[in-house]
Amino acid sequence: MSRSITVQAARRWYWQRITAMAMALFVAIHLFVMVYAIQGGLSAAEVLARTRGNMLWAVFYAAFVVLVAVHASIGIRNVLVEWAGLKDGAAGWASRLLGLVLLVMGLRAVWAVTLGGAA
Amino acid sequence: MSDSSTLYVEVWRGGDQGGYQSFEVPRRASQTVLDVVTHIQRHQDATLSYRYACRVGMCGSCAMRVNGVARWTCRTHVSNVCTDGRLQLAPLANLPVVKDLVVNMDSFFEKMQAAHGRFVGEHTRYEPVAAVKPDSPERQEADAGIECIGCGVCYSSCDVVSWRPDYLGPAALNRAWTLVNDVRDIDGLRLAAVAGDAGCHSCHTQGSCTVRCPKHLSPTAGISGLKRMAARAAMRGELDAEPSAGRR
């Protein structure tokens, strides 16, 4: 295995750990707000009332989406190599594609509940 | 257990495509699994192949799978692993079978080399002995992993080796960890050799190596140390940098 490939793998491991640490905080905040805010019952209208037009939530969940995309794509890459028997290159492209899909879908959802027009 | 009872032993015969053969072996007091294999070879079937040398847990050559679990057989008492009078003996997993209970350990030892598992010093015998404080953190880390006898039990027990055959494995990485903590060692390329997907970063921290190591070492802990050290070096751009002068 060439040195640069080794370095990339070591960096992927690093970024997966860093995103995991950050997400632990994000998940805690997310869950706390859910438990705290839904005491009157969970409804779409109530969620939208909290998030719509709120840039703080937009930034929070946009960052969350980025973390998930990075973390999940690295993990899926490893799963594809170890369990699905994909070659490293193919697994790399498949995981990048997955990361992009997660990023687009996630950011679209964030946009919809904060800045989107239609309820 | 009484001496008169009988052990029903299934022993792997042949190569990778072999099968189990049944033997009946008299039960003895303080009987080890190696005693059972030796009894079969000496009294029932002289063509049975297996390895051993020291019989006292030093050489690391008698490891095999006992009832599915890799163990050093010379120090494994039958009474501790056999509850119903039956034993199933198989060669170590993750290594090609030569014959019966003997595996080809080439890849195991080649990975020790690939992980730069040998000490590289810069002093000659004519210079004073290096002073390493016994209570220094590096010495403590190295001490914790230094007693490996190279038996291959961890390698046989590692799922990551099973699904990623180029993975260096617990023994080679444990050895590398003792050496990166050896302040006398000057091999500047070892960390790069053990990093990445074929190296320490593939470890899933399942801990089978640590549970089954007959010397009670913790390759898992050493591999975690390597992960942190190598990832930090990679982020600083030190992992792909040429080693500094005087290092190789």
CSV table of C-alpha atoms in Angstrom, one decimal:
chain,number,residue,atom,x,y,z
A,1,MET,CA,0.0,0.0,0.0
A,2,SER,CA,1.5,3.3,-1.0
A,3,ARG,CA,2.2,6.0,1.6
A,4,SER,CA,-0.3,8.5,0.3
A,5,ILE,CA,-3.1,5.9,0.5
A,6,THR,CA,-2.1,5.1,4.0
A,7,VAL,CA,-2.1,8.7,5.0
A,8,GLN,CA,-5.6,9.2,3.5
A,9,ALA,CA,-6.9,6.2,5.4
A,10,ALA,CA,-5.4,7.6,8.6
A,11,ARG,CA,-7.0,11.0,8.0
A,12,ARG,CA,-10.4,9.4,7.2
A,13,TRP,CA,-10.2,7.6,10.6
A,14,TYR,CA,-9.4,11.0,12.2
A,15,TRP,CA,-12.3,12.8,10.6
A,16,GLN,CA,-14.7,10.0,11.4
A,17,ARG,CA,-13.7,10.3,15.1
A,18,ILE,CA,-13.9,14.1,15.1
A,19,THR,CA,-17.4,14.1,13.5
A,20,ALA,CA,-18.5,11.4,16.0
A,21,MET,CA,-17.4,13.6,18.9
A,22,ALA,CA,-19.1,16.6,17.4
A,23,MET,CA,-22.3,14.6,16.7
A,24,ALA,CA,-22.5,13.4,20.3
A,25,LEU,CA,-23.0,17.0,21.2
A,26,PHE,CA,-25.4,17.7,18.4
A,27,VAL,CA,-27.5,14.6,19.2
A,28,ALA,CA,-27.7,15.6,22.8
A,29,ILE,CA,-28.9,19.1,22.0
A,30,HIS,CA,-31.4,17.7,19.4
A,31,LEU,CA,-32.8,15.1,21.8
A,32,PHE,CA,-33.0,17.6,24.7
A,33,VAL,CA,-34.9,20.1,22.6
A,34,MET,CA,-37.2,17.4,21.3
A,35,VAL,CA,-38.0,16.2,24.9
A,36,TYR,CA,-38.3,19.7,26.2
A,37,ALA,CA,-40.3,21.2,23.4
A,38,ILE,CA,-42.9,18.5,22.7
A,39,GLN,CA,-44.6,18.5,26.0
A,40,GLY,CA,-47.8,19.6,24.4
A,41,GLY,CA,-47.5,16.8,21.8
A,42,LEU,CA,-45.4,16.5,18.7
A,43,SER,CA,-47.0,18.1,15.7
A,44,ALA,CA,-45.6,19.4,12.4
A,45,ALA,CA,-47.1,22.8,13.1
A,46,GLU,CA,-45.3,23.0,16.4
A,47,VAL,CA,-42.0,22.0,14.9
A,48,LEU,CA,-42.4,24.4,12.0
A,49,ALA,CA,-43.3,27.2,14.4
A,50,ARG,CA,-40.0,26.7,16.1
A,51,THR,CA,-37.8,26.3,13.0
A,52,ARG,CA,-39.3,28.5,10.4
A,53,GLY,CA,-37.3,31.6,9.8
A,54,ASN,CA,-34.9,30.7,12.6
A,55,MET,CA,-31.4,31.0,11.3
A,56,LEU,CA,-30.0,29.5,14.5
A,57,TRP,CA,-31.8,26.2,13.8
A,58,ALA,CA,-30.9,26.4,10.1
A,59,VAL,CA,-27.2,26.7,10.9
A,60,PHE,CA,-27.4,24.0,13.6
A,61,TYR,CA,-29.1,21.4,11.4
A,62,ALA,CA,-27.0,22.3,8.4
A,63,ALA,CA,-23.9,21.6,10.4
A,64,PHE,CA,-25.5,18.4,11.6
A,65,VAL,CA,-26.1,17.3,8.1
A,66,VAL,CA,-22.5,18.0,7.0
A,67,LEU,CA,-21.3,15.9,10.0
A,68,VAL,CA,-23.6,13.0,9.2
A,69,ALA,CA,-22.6,13.1,5.5
A,70,VAL,CA,-18.9,12.9,6.4
A,71,HIS,CA,-19.2,10.4,9.2
A,72,ALA,CA,-21.6,8.0,7.4
A,73,SER,CA,-19.7,8.0,4.1
A,74,ILE,CA,-16.5,7.0,5.8
A,75,GLY,CA,-18.2,4.3,7.7
A,76,ILE,CA,-20.1,3.0,4.6
A,77,ARG,CA,-16.8,2.9,2.7
A,78,ASN,CA,-15.4,0.5,5.3
A,79,VAL,CA,-18.5,-1.6,5.3
A,80,LEU,CA,-18.4,-1.9,1.5
A,81,VAL,CA,-14.8,-3.0,1.6
A,82,GLU,CA,-15.1,-5.4,4.5
A,83,TRP,CA,-18.5,-6.9,4.1
A,84,ALA,CA,-19.4,-6.4,0.4
A,85,GLY,CA,-16.0,-7.2,-0.9
A,86,LEU,CA,-15.7,-4.0,-3.0
A,87,LYS,CA,-12.2,-2.8,-4.1
A,88,ASP,CA,-11.0,0.3,-2.3
A,89,GLY,CA,-11.4,2.6,-5.3
A,90,ALA,CA,-15.0,1.5,-6.0
A,91,ALA,CA,-15.9,1.7,-2.3
A,92,GLY,CA,-14.4,5.2,-2.3
A,93,TRP,CA,-16.6,6.4,-5.2
A,94,ALA,CA,-19.7,4.7,-3.8
A,95,SER,CA,-19.2,6.3,-0.4
A,96,ARG,CA,-18.6,9.8,-1.9
A,97,LEU,CA,-21.9,9.4,-3.9
A,98,LEU,CA,-23.7,8.4,-0.7
A,99,GLY,CA,-22.2,11.4,1.2
A,100,LEU,CA,-23.4,13.7,-1.6
A,101,VAL,CA,-26.9,12.2,-1.5
A,102,LEU,CA,-27.0,12.6,2.3
A,103,LEU,CA,-25.7,16.2,2.0
A,104,VAL,CA,-28.3,17.2,-0.7
A,105,MET,CA,-31.3,15.5,1.0
A,106,GLY,CA,-30.3,16.7,4.4
A,107,LEU,CA,-29.7,20.3,3.4
A,108,ARG,CA,-32.9,20.3,1.3
A,109,ALA,CA,-34.8,19.2,4.4
A,110,VAL,CA,-33.1,21.9,6.5
A,111,TRP,CA,-34.0,24.5,3.9
A,112,ALA,CA,-37.7,23.2,3.9
A,113,VAL,CA,-38.2,23.6,7.6
A,114,THR,CA,-36.5,26.9,8.1
A,115,LEU,CA,-36.6,29.0,4.9
A,116,GLY,CA,-39.0,27.0,2.7
A,117,GLY,CA,-42.3,28.5,1.7
A,118,ALA,CA,-44.8,25.7,1.5
A,119,ALA,CA,-45.8,24.0,4.8
B,1,MET,CA,-12.7,-36.4,37.3
B,2,SER,CA,-11.9,-40.1,37.5
B,3,ASP,CA,-9.1,-41.7,35.4
B,4,SER,CA,-11.5,-44.3,34.0
B,5,SER,CA,-13.7,-41.9,32.0
B,6,THR,CA,-13.2,-41.4,28.3
B,7,LEU,CA,-12.8,-38.3,26.2
B,8,TYR,CA,-14.5,-38.2,22.8
B,9,VAL,CA,-12.2,-36.2,20.6
B,10,GLU,CA,-12.9,-34.9,17.1
B,11,VAL,CA,-9.6,-34.0,15.4
B,12,TRP,CA,-9.3,-32.1,12.1
B,13,ARG,CA,-7.6,-34.3,9.5
B,14,GLY,CA,-6.3,-33.2,6.1
B,15,GLY,CA,-5.7,-29.7,4.6
B,16,ASP,CA,-8.2,-26.8,4.1
B,17,GLN,CA,-10.7,-29.3,2.6
B,18,GLY,CA,-10.3,-32.0,5.3
B,19,GLY,CA,-12.8,-33.3,7.9
B,20,TYR,CA,-13.0,-34.4,11.5
B,21,GLN,CA,-11.9,-37.9,12.7
B,22,SER,CA,-13.1,-39.2,16.0
B,23,PHE,CA,-10.9,-40.7,18.7
B,24,GLU,CA,-11.5,-42.0,22.2
B,25,VAL,CA,-8.8,-41.0,24.7
B,26,PRO,CA,-8.6,-42.0,28.3
B,27,ARG,CA,-9.2,-39.2,30.7
B,28,ARG,CA,-6.4,-38.5,33.1
B,29,ALA,CA,-5.9,-36.2,36.1
B,30,SER,CA,-4.4,-32.7,35.2
B,31,GLN,CA,-4.6,-33.6,31.6
B,32,THR,CA,-3.9,-30.8,29.1
B,33,VAL,CA,-5.3,-30.6,25.5
B,34,LEU,CA,-1.7,-31.1,24.3
B,35,ASP,CA,-1.6,-34.4,26.3
B,36,VAL,CA,-4.7,-35.5,24.5
B,37,VAL,CA,-3.2,-34.8,21.1
B,38,THR,CA,0.0,-36.5,22.0
B,39,HIS,CA,-1.8,-39.6,23.2
B,40,ILE,CA,-3.6,-39.9,19.9
B,41,GLN,CA,-0.4,-39.4,18.0
B,42,ARG,CA,1.6,-41.9,20.0
B,43,HIS,CA,-1.0,-44.6,20.7
B,44,GLN,CA,-3.7,-44.4,18.0
B,45,ASP,CA,-2.6,-42.7,14.8
B,46,ALA,CA,1.0,-41.9,14.2
B,47,THR,CA,0.2,-39.9,11.1
B,48,LEU,CA,-1.4,-37.1,13.0
B,49,SER,CA,0.5,-33.9,12.6
B,50,TYR,CA,0.7,-31.1,15.2
B,51,ARG,CA,3.3,-28.8,16.6
B,52,TYR,CA,4.7,-28.3,20.0
B,53,ALA,CA,8.1,-27.7,21.6
B,54,CYS,CA,8.4,-26.4,25.1
B,55,ARG,CA,5.2,-27.7,26.7
B,56,VAL,CA,5.3,-24.9,29.3
B,57,GLY,CA,3.8,-21.9,27.6
B,58,MET,CA,6.9,-20.2,26.3
B,59,CYS,CA,7.5,-21.1,22.6
B,60,GLY,CA,4.0,-20.4,21.2
B,61,SER,CA,4.0,-23.3,18.8
B,62,CYS,CA,1.1,-25.5,20.1
B,63,ALA,CA,-1.8,-23.1,19.5
B,64,MET,CA,-5.0,-24.6,17.9
B,65,ARG,CA,-8.7,-24.2,18.2
B,66,VAL,CA,-10.3,-26.1,21.0
B,67,ASN,CA,-14.1,-26.4,20.8
B,68,GLY,CA,-13.9,-23.4,18.4
B,69,VAL,CA,-11.7,-21.2,20.5
B,70,ALA,CA,-8.0,-20.6,19.8
B,71,ARG,CA,-5.9,-21.6,22.8
B,72,TRP,CA,-2.3,-22.6,23.7
B,73,THR,CA,-2.9,-26.3,24.2
B,74,CYS,CA,0.0,-27.0,26.5
B,75,ARG,CA,-1.4,-24.8,29.2
B,76,THR,CA,-5.1,-25.6,28.6
B,77,HIS,CA,-6.4,-28.1,31.0
B,78,VAL,CA,-9.1,-30.4,29.6
B,79,SER,CA,-11.2,-29.8,32.8
B,80,ASN,CA,-11.4,-26.1,32.0
B,81,VAL,CA,-12.6,-26.4,28.4
B,82,CYS,CA,-14.5,-29.7,28.3
B,83,THR,CA,-17.8,-30.0,30.1
B,84,ASP,CA,-19.5,-32.9,28.4
B,85,GLY,CA,-16.6,-35.2,27.7
B,86,ARG,CA,-16.1,-34.0,24.2
B,87,LEU,CA,-13.4,-32.0,22.5
B,88,GLN,CA,-13.2,-30.7,19.0
B,89,LEU,CA,-9.7,-29.8,17.9
B,90,ALA,CA,-9.0,-27.8,14.7
B,91,PRO,CA,-6.1,-25.9,13.3
B,92,LEU,CA,-5.9,-22.1,13.9
B,93,ALA,CA,-8.2,-20.0,11.7
B,94,ASN,CA,-7.1,-17.3,9.2
B,95,LEU,CA,-4.0,-19.3,8.2
B,96,PRO,CA,-3.7,-22.0,5.5
B,97,VAL,CA,-3.7,-25.5,6.8
B,98,VAL,CA,-0.6,-27.6,6.0
B,99,LYS,CA,-1.9,-30.8,7.4
B,100,ASP,CA,-4.2,-31.8,10.3
B,101,LEU,CA,-3.5,-29.3,13.2
B,102,VAL,CA,-0.5,-27.6,11.5
B,103,VAL,CA,-1.0,-24.3,9.8
B,104,ASN,CA,1.4,-22.3,7.6
B,105,MET,CA,2.4,-19.3,9.6
B,106,ASP,CA,4.3,-17.5,6.8
B,107,SER,CA,1.8,-14.7,6.5
B,108,PHE,CA,1.6,-14.2,10.2
B,109,PHE,CA,5.4,-13.7,10.5
B,110,GLU,CA,5.6,-11.8,7.2
B,111,LYS,CA,3.1,-9.3,8.7
B,112,MET,CA,5.4,-8.9,11.7
B,113,GLN,CA,8.1,-7.8,9.3
B,114,ALA,CA,5.7,-5.6,7.3
B,115,ALA,CA,4.8,-3.8,10.5
B,116,HIS,CA,8.5,-3.1,11.1
B,117,GLY,CA,8.4,-5.5,14.1
B,118,ARG,CA,12.1,-5.5,14.6
B,119,PHE,CA,14.1,-3.2,16.8
B,120,VAL,CA,16.3,-0.6,15.0
B,121,GLY,CA,18.9,0.9,17.3
B,122,GLU,CA,21.7,3.4,16.6
B,123,HIS,CA,24.1,2.4,19.3
B,124,THR,CA,26.7,-0.4,19.0
B,125,ARG,CA,27.8,-2.8,21.7
B,126,TYR,CA,30.7,-0.5,22.4
B,127,GLU,CA,28.6,2.3,23.6
B,128,PRO,CA,27.0,2.5,27.1
B,129,VAL,CA,23.7,0.8,27.6
B,130,ALA,CA,20.8,3.3,27.2
B,131,ALA,CA,19.1,4.3,30.4
B,132,VAL,CA,15.3,3.9,30.2
B,133,LYS,CA,13.4,4.8,33.3
B,134,PRO,CA,11.2,1.8,34.3
B,135,ASP,CA,8.4,4.2,35.4
B,136,SER,CA,8.4,6.4,32.2
B,137,PRO,CA,5.1,6.3,30.3
B,138,GLU,CA,6.8,4.9,27.2
B,139,ARG,CA,8.4,2.1,29.1
B,140,GLN,CA,5.2,1.3,30.8
B,141,GLU,CA,3.4,1.1,27.4
B,142,ALA,CA,6.1,-1.1,25.9
B,143,ASP,CA,6.2,-3.3,29.0
B,144,ALA,CA,2.5,-4.0,28.7
B,145,GLY,CA,2.8,-5.6,25.3
B,146,ILE,CA,6.3,-7.1,25.4
B,147,GLU,CA,5.6,-10.6,26.5
B,148,CYS,CA,4.1,-11.8,23.2
B,149,ILE,CA,5.2,-15.4,22.3
B,150,GLY,CA,4.0,-15.2,18.7
B,151,CYS,CA,1.5,-18.1,19.1
B,152,GLY,CA,-1.0,-16.7,16.6
B,153,VAL,CA,-4.0,-17.1,18.9
B,154,CYS,CA,-5.0,-13.5,18.5
B,155,TYR,CA,-4.5,-13.7,14.8
B,156,SER,CA,-6.8,-16.7,14.6
B,157,SER,CA,-9.4,-15.0,16.7
B,158,CYS,CA,-9.5,-11.7,14.8
B,159,ASP,CA,-12.6,-11.2,12.6
B,160,VAL,CA,-11.0,-8.3,10.8
B,161,VAL,CA,-8.2,-10.6,9.6
B,162,SER,CA,-11.0,-12.9,8.3
B,163,TRP,CA,-12.7,-10.3,6.2
B,164,ARG,CA,-9.7,-8.3,5.2
B,165,PRO,CA,-6.8,-10.7,4.6
B,166,ASP,CA,-4.2,-7.9,4.1
B,167,TYR,CA,-4.9,-6.6,7.7
B,168,LEU,CA,-1.7,-6.8,9.7
B,169,GLY,CA,-3.4,-8.4,12.7
B,170,PRO,CA,-3.2,-8.0,16.5
B,171,ALA,CA,0.3,-9.6,17.1
B,172,ALA,CA,2.1,-7.5,14.5
B,173,LEU,CA,0.5,-4.3,15.6
B,174,ASN,CA,1.1,-5.1,19.3
B,175,ARG,CA,4.7,-5.6,18.4
B,176,ALA,CA,4.9,-2.3,16.5
B,177,TRP,CA,3.3,-0.5,19.5
B,178,THR,CA,6.0,-1.8,21.9
B,179,LEU,CA,8.6,-0.5,19.4
B,180,VAL,CA,7.2,3.0,18.8
B,181,ASN,CA,7.3,3.3,22.6
B,182,ASP,CA,10.9,2.2,22.7
B,183,VAL,CA,12.9,5.4,23.1
B,184,ARG,CA,16.0,3.8,21.7
B,185,ASP,CA,14.4,2.8,18.4
B,186,ILE,CA,15.1,5.0,15.4
B,187,ASP,CA,12.8,3.4,12.7
B,188,GLY,CA,11.0,6.5,11.5
B,189,LEU,CA,8.9,4.6,8.9
B,190,ARG,CA,7.2,2.2,11.3
B,191,LEU,CA,4.2,4.4,12.0
B,192,ALA,CA,3.5,4.8,8.3
B,193,ALA,CA,3.8,1.0,7.9
B,194,VAL,CA,1.1,0.3,10.4
B,195,ALA,CA,-1.3,3.1,9.6
B,196,GLY,CA,-4.3,3.0,7.3
B,197,ASP,CA,-6.8,0.4,6.2
B,198,ALA,CA,-4.5,-2.6,6.1
B,199,GLY,CA,-3.1,-1.5,9.5
B,200,CYS,CA,-4.3,-0.3,12.8
B,201,HIS,CA,-7.1,1.9,11.5
B,202,SER,CA,-9.1,-1.2,10.4
B,203,CYS,CA,-9.4,-2.6,14.0
B,204,HIS,CA,-13.0,-2.6,15.1
B,205,THR,CA,-12.1,-2.8,18.8
B,206,GLN,CA,-14.0,-6.0,19.2
B,207,GLY,CA,-11.4,-7.2,21.6
B,208,SER,CA,-11.3,-11.0,20.7
B,209,CYS,CA,-7.5,-10.8,20.6
B,210,THR,CA,-7.4,-9.4,24.1
B,211,VAL,CA,-9.9,-11.9,25.5
B,212,ARG,CA,-8.0,-14.8,24.1
B,213,CYS,CA,-4.4,-13.8,24.4
B,214,PRO,CA,-2.9,-16.6,26.6
B,215,LYS,CA,-0.3,-14.1,28.0
B,216,HIS,CA,-3.1,-11.7,29.0
B,217,LEU,CA,-1.8,-8.9,26.8
B,218,SER,CA,-4.1,-6.3,25.3
B,219,PRO,CA,-3.3,-5.8,21.6
B,220,THR,CA,-6.6,-3.8,21.5
B,221,ALA,CA,-5.1,-1.2,23.7
B,222,GLY,CA,-1.8,-1.0,21.7
B,223,ILE,CA,-3.7,-0.8,18.4
B,224,SER,CA,-5.8,2.1,19.9
B,225,GLY,CA,-2.6,3.8,20.8
B,226,LEU,CA,-1.3,3.3,17.3
B,227,LYS,CA,-4.5,4.7,15.8
B,228,ARG,CA,-4.2,7.9,17.8
B,229,MET,CA,-0.5,8.3,17.2
B,230,ALA,CA,-0.7,7.6,13.4
B,231,ALA,CA,-3.8,9.7,12.8
B,232,ARG,CA,-2.2,12.6,14.6
B,233,ALA,CA,0.9,12.3,12.5
B,234,ALA,CA,-1.2,12.1,9.4
B,235,MET,CA,-3.0,15.3,10.2
B,236,ARG,CA,0.3,17.1,10.9
B,237,GLY,CA,1.7,15.9,7.6
B,238,GLU,CA,4.3,13.8,9.4
B,239,LEU,CA,3.2,10.4,8.2
B,240,ASP,CA,4.0,10.9,4.6
B,241,ALA,CA,7.1,13.1,5.2
B,242,GLU,CA,10.5,11.5,4.6
B,243,PRO,CA,12.0,10.5,7.9
B,244,SER,CA,14.6,12.9,9.3
B,245,ALA,CA,18.3,12.4,8.7
B,246,GLY,CA,19.7,9.5,10.6
B,247,ARG,CA,16.4,7.6,10.5
B,248,ARG,CA,15.5,5.0,8.1
